[in-house]
Tab-separated table of C-alpha atoms and ligand atoms in Angstrom:
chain	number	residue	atom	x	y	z
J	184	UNK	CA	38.329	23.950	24.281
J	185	UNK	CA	36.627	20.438	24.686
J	186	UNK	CA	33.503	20.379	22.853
J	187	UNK	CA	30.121	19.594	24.897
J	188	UNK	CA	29.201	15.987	23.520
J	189	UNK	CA	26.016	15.481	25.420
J	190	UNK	CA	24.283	15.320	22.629
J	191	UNK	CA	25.902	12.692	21.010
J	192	UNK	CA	24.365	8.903	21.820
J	193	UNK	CA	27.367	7.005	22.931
J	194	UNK	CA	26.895	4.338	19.444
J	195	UNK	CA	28.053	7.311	17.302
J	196	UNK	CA	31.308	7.137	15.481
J	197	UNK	CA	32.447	10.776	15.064
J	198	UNK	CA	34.980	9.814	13.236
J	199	UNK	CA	33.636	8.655	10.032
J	200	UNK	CA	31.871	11.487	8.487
J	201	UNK	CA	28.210	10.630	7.830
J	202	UNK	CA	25.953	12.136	5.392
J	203	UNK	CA	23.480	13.229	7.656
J	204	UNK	CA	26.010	15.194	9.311
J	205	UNK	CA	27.685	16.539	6.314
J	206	UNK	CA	24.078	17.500	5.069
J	207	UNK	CA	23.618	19.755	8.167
J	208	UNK	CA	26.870	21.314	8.067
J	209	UNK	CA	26.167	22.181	4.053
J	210	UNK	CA	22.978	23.736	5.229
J	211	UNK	CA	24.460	25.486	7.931
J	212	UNK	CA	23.426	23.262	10.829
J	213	UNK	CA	25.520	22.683	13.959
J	214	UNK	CA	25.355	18.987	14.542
J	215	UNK	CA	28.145	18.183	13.024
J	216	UNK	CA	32.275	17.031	13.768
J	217	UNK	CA	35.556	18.435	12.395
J	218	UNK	CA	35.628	15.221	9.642
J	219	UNK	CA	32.432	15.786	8.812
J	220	UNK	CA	32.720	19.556	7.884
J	221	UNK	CA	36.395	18.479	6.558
J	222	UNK	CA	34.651	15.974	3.652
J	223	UNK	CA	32.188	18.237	3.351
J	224	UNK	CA	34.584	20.913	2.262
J	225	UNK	CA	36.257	18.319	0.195
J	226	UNK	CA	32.819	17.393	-1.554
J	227	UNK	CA	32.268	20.994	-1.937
J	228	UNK	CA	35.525	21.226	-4.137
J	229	UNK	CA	34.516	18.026	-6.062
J	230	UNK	CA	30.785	19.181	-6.497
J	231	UNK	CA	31.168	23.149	-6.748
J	232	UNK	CA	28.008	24.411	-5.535
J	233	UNK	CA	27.241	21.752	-2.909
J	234	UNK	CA	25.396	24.207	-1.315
J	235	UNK	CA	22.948	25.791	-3.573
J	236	UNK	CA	22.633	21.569	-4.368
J	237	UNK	CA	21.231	21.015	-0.478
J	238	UNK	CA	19.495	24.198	-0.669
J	239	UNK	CA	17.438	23.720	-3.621
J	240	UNK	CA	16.765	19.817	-2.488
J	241	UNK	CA	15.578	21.114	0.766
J	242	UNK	CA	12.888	23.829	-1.013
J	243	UNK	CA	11.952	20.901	-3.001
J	244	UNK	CA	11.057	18.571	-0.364
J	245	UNK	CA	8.813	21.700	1.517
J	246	UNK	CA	7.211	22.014	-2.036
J	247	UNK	CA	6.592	18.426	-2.392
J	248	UNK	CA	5.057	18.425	0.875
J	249	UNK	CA	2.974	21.039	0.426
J	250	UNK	CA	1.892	19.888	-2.756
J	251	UNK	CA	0.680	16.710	-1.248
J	252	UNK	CA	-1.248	18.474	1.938
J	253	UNK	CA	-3.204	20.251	-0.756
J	254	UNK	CA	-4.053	16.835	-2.530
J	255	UNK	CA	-5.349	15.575	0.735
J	256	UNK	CA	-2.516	13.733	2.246
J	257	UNK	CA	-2.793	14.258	6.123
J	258	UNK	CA	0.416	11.524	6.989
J	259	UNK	CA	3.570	11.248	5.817
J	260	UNK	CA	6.471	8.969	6.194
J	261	UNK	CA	10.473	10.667	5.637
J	262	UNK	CA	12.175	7.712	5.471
J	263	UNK	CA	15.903	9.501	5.283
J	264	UNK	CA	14.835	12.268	7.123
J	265	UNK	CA	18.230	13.943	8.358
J	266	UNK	CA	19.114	15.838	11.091
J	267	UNK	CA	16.060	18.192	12.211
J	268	UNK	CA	16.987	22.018	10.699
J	269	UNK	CA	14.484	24.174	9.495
J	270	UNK	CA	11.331	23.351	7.773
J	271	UNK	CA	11.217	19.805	9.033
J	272	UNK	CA	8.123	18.319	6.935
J	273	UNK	CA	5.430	18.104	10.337
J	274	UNK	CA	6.033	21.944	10.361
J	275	UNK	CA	5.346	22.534	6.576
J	276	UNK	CA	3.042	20.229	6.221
J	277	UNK	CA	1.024	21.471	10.077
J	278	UNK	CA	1.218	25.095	8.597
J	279	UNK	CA	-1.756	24.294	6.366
J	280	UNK	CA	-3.216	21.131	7.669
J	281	UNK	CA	-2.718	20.895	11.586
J	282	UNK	CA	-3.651	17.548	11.778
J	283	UNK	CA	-0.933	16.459	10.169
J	284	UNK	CA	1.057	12.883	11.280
J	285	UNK	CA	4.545	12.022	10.421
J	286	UNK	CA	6.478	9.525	11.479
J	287	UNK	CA	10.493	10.033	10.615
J	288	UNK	CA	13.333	7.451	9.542
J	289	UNK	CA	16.851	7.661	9.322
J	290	UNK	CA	19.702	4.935	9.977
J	291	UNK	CA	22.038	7.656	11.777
J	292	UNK	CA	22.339	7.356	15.205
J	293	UNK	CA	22.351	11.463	15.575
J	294	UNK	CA	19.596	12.144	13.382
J	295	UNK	CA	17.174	9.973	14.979
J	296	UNK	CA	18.430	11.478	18.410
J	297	UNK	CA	17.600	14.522	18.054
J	298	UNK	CA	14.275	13.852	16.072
J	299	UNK	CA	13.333	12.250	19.253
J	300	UNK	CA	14.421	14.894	21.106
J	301	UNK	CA	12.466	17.526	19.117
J	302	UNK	CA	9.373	15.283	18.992
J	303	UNK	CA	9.260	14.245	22.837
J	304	UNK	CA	6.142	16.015	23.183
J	305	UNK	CA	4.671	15.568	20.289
J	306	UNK	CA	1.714	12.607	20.069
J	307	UNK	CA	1.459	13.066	16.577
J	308	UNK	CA	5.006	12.837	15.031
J	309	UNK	CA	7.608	10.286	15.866
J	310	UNK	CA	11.488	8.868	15.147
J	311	UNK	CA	12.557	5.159	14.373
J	312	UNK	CA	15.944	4.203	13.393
J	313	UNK	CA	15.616	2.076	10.700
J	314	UNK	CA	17.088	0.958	7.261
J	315	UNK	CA	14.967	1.989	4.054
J	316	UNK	CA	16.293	-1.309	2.386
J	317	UNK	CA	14.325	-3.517	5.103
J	318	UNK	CA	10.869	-2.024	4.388
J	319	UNK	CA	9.405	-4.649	6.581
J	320	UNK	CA	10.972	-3.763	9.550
J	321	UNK	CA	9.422	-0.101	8.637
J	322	UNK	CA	6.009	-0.536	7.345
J	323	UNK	CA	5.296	-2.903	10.149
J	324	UNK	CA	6.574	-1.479	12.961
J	325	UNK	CA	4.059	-1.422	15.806
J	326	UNK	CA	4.793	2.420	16.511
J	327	UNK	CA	4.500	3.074	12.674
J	328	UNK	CA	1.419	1.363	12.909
J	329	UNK	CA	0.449	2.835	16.113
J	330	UNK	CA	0.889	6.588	14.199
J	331	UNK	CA	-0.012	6.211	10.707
J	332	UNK	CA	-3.732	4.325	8.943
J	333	UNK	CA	-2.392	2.571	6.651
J	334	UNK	CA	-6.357	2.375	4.895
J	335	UNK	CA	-5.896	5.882	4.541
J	336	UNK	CA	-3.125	7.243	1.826
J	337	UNK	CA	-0.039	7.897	2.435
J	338	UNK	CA	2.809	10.844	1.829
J	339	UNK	CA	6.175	8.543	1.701
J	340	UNK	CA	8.998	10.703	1.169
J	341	UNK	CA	12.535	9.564	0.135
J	342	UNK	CA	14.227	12.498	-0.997
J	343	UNK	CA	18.096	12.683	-1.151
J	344	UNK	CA	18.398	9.221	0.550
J	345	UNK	CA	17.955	6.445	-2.179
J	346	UNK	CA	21.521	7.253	-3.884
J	347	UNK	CA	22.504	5.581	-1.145
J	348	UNK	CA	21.067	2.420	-1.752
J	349	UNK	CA	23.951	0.182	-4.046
J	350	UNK	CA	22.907	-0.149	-7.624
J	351	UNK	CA	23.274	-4.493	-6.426
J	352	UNK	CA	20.488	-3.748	-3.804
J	353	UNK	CA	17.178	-3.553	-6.349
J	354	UNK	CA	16.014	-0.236	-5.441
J	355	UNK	CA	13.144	-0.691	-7.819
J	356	UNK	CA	12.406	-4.165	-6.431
J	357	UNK	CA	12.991	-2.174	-2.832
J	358	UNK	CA	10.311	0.781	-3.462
J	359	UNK	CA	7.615	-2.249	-5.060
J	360	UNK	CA	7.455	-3.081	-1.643
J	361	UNK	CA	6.478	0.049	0.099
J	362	UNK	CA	4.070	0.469	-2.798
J	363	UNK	CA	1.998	-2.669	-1.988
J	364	UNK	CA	1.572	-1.119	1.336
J	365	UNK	CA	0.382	1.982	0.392
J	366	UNK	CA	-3.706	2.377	-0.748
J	367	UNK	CA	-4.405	4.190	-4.069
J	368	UNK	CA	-3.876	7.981	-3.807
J	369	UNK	CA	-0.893	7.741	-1.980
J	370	UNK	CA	2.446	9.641	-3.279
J	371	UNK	CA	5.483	8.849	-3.789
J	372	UNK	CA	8.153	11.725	-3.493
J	373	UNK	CA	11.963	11.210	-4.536
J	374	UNK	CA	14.620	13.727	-5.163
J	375	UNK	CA	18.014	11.449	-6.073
J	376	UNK	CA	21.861	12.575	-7.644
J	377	UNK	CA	21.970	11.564	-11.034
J	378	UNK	CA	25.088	10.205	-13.258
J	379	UNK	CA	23.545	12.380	-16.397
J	380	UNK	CA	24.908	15.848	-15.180
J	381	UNK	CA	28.645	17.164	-14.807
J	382	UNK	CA	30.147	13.530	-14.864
J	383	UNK	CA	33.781	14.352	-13.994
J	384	UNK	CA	32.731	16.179	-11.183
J	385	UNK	CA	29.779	13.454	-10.420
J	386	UNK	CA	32.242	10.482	-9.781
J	387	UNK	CA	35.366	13.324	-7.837
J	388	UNK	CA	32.102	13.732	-5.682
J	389	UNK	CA	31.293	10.126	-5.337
J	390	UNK	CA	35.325	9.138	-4.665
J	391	UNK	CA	35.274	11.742	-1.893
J	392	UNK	CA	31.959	9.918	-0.368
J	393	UNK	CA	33.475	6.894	-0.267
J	394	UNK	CA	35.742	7.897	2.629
J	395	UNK	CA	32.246	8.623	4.765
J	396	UNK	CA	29.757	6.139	6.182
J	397	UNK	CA	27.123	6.641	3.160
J	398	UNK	CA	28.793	5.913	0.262
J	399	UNK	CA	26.689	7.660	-2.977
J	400	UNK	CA	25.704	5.476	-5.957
J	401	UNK	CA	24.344	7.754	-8.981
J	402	UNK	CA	21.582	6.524	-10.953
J	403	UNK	CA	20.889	7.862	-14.911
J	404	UNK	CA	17.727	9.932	-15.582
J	405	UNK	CA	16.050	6.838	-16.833
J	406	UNK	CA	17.125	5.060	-13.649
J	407	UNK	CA	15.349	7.390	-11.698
J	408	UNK	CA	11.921	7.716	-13.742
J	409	UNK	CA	12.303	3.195	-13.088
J	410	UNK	CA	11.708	4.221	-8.972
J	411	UNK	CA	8.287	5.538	-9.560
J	412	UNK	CA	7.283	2.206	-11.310
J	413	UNK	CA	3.438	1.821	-10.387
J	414	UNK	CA	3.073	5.441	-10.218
J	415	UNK	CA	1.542	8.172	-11.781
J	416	UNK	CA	3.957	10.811	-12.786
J	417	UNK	CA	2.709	14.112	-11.476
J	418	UNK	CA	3.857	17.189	-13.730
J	419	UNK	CA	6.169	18.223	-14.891
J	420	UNK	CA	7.476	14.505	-13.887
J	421	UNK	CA	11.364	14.171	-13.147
J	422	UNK	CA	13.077	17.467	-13.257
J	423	UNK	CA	15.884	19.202	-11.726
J	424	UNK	CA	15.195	20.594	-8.324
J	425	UNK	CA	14.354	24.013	-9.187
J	426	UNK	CA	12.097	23.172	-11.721
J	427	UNK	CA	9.532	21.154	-9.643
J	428	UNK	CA	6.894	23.679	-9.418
J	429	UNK	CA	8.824	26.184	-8.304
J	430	UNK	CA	6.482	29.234	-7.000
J	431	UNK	CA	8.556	31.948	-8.897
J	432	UNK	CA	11.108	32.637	-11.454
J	433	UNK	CA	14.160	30.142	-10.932
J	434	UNK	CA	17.128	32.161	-12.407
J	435	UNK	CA	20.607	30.477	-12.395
J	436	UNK	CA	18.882	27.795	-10.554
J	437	UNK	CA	17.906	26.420	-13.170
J	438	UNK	CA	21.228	25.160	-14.161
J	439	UNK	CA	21.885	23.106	-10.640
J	440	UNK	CA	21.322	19.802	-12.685
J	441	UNK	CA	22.834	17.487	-10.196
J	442	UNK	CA	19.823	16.291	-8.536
J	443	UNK	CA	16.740	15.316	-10.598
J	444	UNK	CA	13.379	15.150	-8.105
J	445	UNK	CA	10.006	13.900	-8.505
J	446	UNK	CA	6.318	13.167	-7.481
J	447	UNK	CA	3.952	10.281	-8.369
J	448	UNK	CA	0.457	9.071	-7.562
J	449	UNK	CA	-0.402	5.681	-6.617
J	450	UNK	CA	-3.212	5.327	-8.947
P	698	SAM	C1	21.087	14.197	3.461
P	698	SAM	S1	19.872	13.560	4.475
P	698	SAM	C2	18.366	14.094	3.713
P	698	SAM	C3	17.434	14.719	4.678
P	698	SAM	C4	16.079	15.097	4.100
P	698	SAM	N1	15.416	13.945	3.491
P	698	SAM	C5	16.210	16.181	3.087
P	698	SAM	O1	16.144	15.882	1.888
P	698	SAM	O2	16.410	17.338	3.445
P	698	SAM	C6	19.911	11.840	3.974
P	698	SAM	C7	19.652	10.937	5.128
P	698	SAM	O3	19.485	9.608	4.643
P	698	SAM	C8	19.934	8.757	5.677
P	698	SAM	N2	20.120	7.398	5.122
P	698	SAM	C9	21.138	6.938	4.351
P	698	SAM	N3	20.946	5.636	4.042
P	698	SAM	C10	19.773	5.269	4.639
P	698	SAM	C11	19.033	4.048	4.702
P	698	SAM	N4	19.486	2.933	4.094
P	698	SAM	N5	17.880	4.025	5.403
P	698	SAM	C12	17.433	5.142	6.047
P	698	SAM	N6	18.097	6.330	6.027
P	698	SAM	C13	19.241	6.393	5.336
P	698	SAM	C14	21.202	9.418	6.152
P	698	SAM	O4	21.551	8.984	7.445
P	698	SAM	C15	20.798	10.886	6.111
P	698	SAM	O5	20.344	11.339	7.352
């Protein structure tokens, strides 16, 4: 059977398997293409538990959004926001607060697409396609601007997105930039693979990225604490998924190491 593509936009490579699409297909999403669910089953056998990895990033980012709409933060930015699924952060984050804005990034073609599409009748939410590493092109976007007070703090969210920034590119030097944007009382949320845990099946995970558009770059513990530079470390600081305030007992959860995640405060 031919598969209905109308929902692709006609720029889209389906070829190359992207994460965005892999993502979705790990969290059982349907916006993704035979390669994509192929590497994904091939990162799956690199990175047992691939998963119960996206899972437990996902319940982190709802927690670290909620967190934040109960210290006051009313917009966010996602900058590597994914392919819409469930519990995109304008639903969390409207669940308590209403008057919630968020405006969403990605650089893949799909994800963007179908943020649109979800948002089209939305004034208060909203889609760019842009590149994290040109935080320019973000921060002073007229429609960013349009959506978001920039007087006002801030939620900016990069979780699972800046492993894919090359160790060459200055990450640190990268996220310095957003922070000058941001007033005091602003957070910073980031939830990142690190090189520290299971490193034999850390770099089979990172070979089998290589073959997809978003190649993965792992970054030590220490590396990752350096992206919250100018920031206030909120507790319990940079932990392993599951152990970010997590509302009840973690179990075996505990031991999914592979992605360290954190909050700070602009102070
Ligand atoms: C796996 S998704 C994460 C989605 C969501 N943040 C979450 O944690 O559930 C990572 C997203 O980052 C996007 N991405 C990768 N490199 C990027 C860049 N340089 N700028 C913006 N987005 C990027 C990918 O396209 C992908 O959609």
């Amino acid at each position: 059977m031919t598969p209905n593509l109308n929902w692709v936009p006609h720029e889209v490579d389906i070829d190359t398997p992207s994460a965005a699409r892999m993502y979705d297909y790990l969290l059982s999403g349907s916006h993704n293409f035979a390669p994509d669910r192929a590497l994904a089953d091939m990162f799956d056998q690199a990175l047992p538990g691939s998963r119960d990895i996206a899972r437990l990033n996902r319940a982190f980012l709802r927690r670290a959004v909620l967190f934040l709409v109960e210290s006051g933060i009313r917009q966010f930015l996602d900058i590597g926001s994914g392919i819409p699924t469930a519990g995109n952060v304008h639903q969390t984050a409207r669940r308590v607060a209403a008057d919630s804005r968020v405006v969403y990034v990605d650089t893949d073609p799909i994800a963007v697409a179908h943020s649109q599409l979800m948002l089209a009748d939305d004034p208060q939410a909203l889609a760019i396609k842009a590149d994290l590493c040109e935080p320019e092109s973000i921060l002073y976007a007229p429609q960013v601007r349009g959506l978001l007070d920039f007087s006002q703090p801030i939620g900016l969210l990069m979780v699972w997105v800046l492993h894919f920034v090359p160790i060459a590119r200055d990450a640190v030097g990268i996220l310095r930039r957003y922070r000058d944007a941001l007033v005091p009382d602003s957070y910073l949320a980031v939830s990142h693979f690190t090189a520290d845990s299971r490193p034999a099946e850390m770099a089979a995970m990172v070979k089998v990225m290589k073959r997809s558009a978003n190649p993965i770059h792992l970054r030590t513990r220490a590396q990752i604490v350096e992206l919250f530079a100018g920031f206030d470390m909120v507790e319990p600081g940079v932990v392993a998924t599951a152990l970010w305030r997590p509302e009840g007992p973690v179990g075996n959860d505990a031991d999914r190491t592979e992605v360290l995640a954190g909050v700070g405060r602009k102070p």
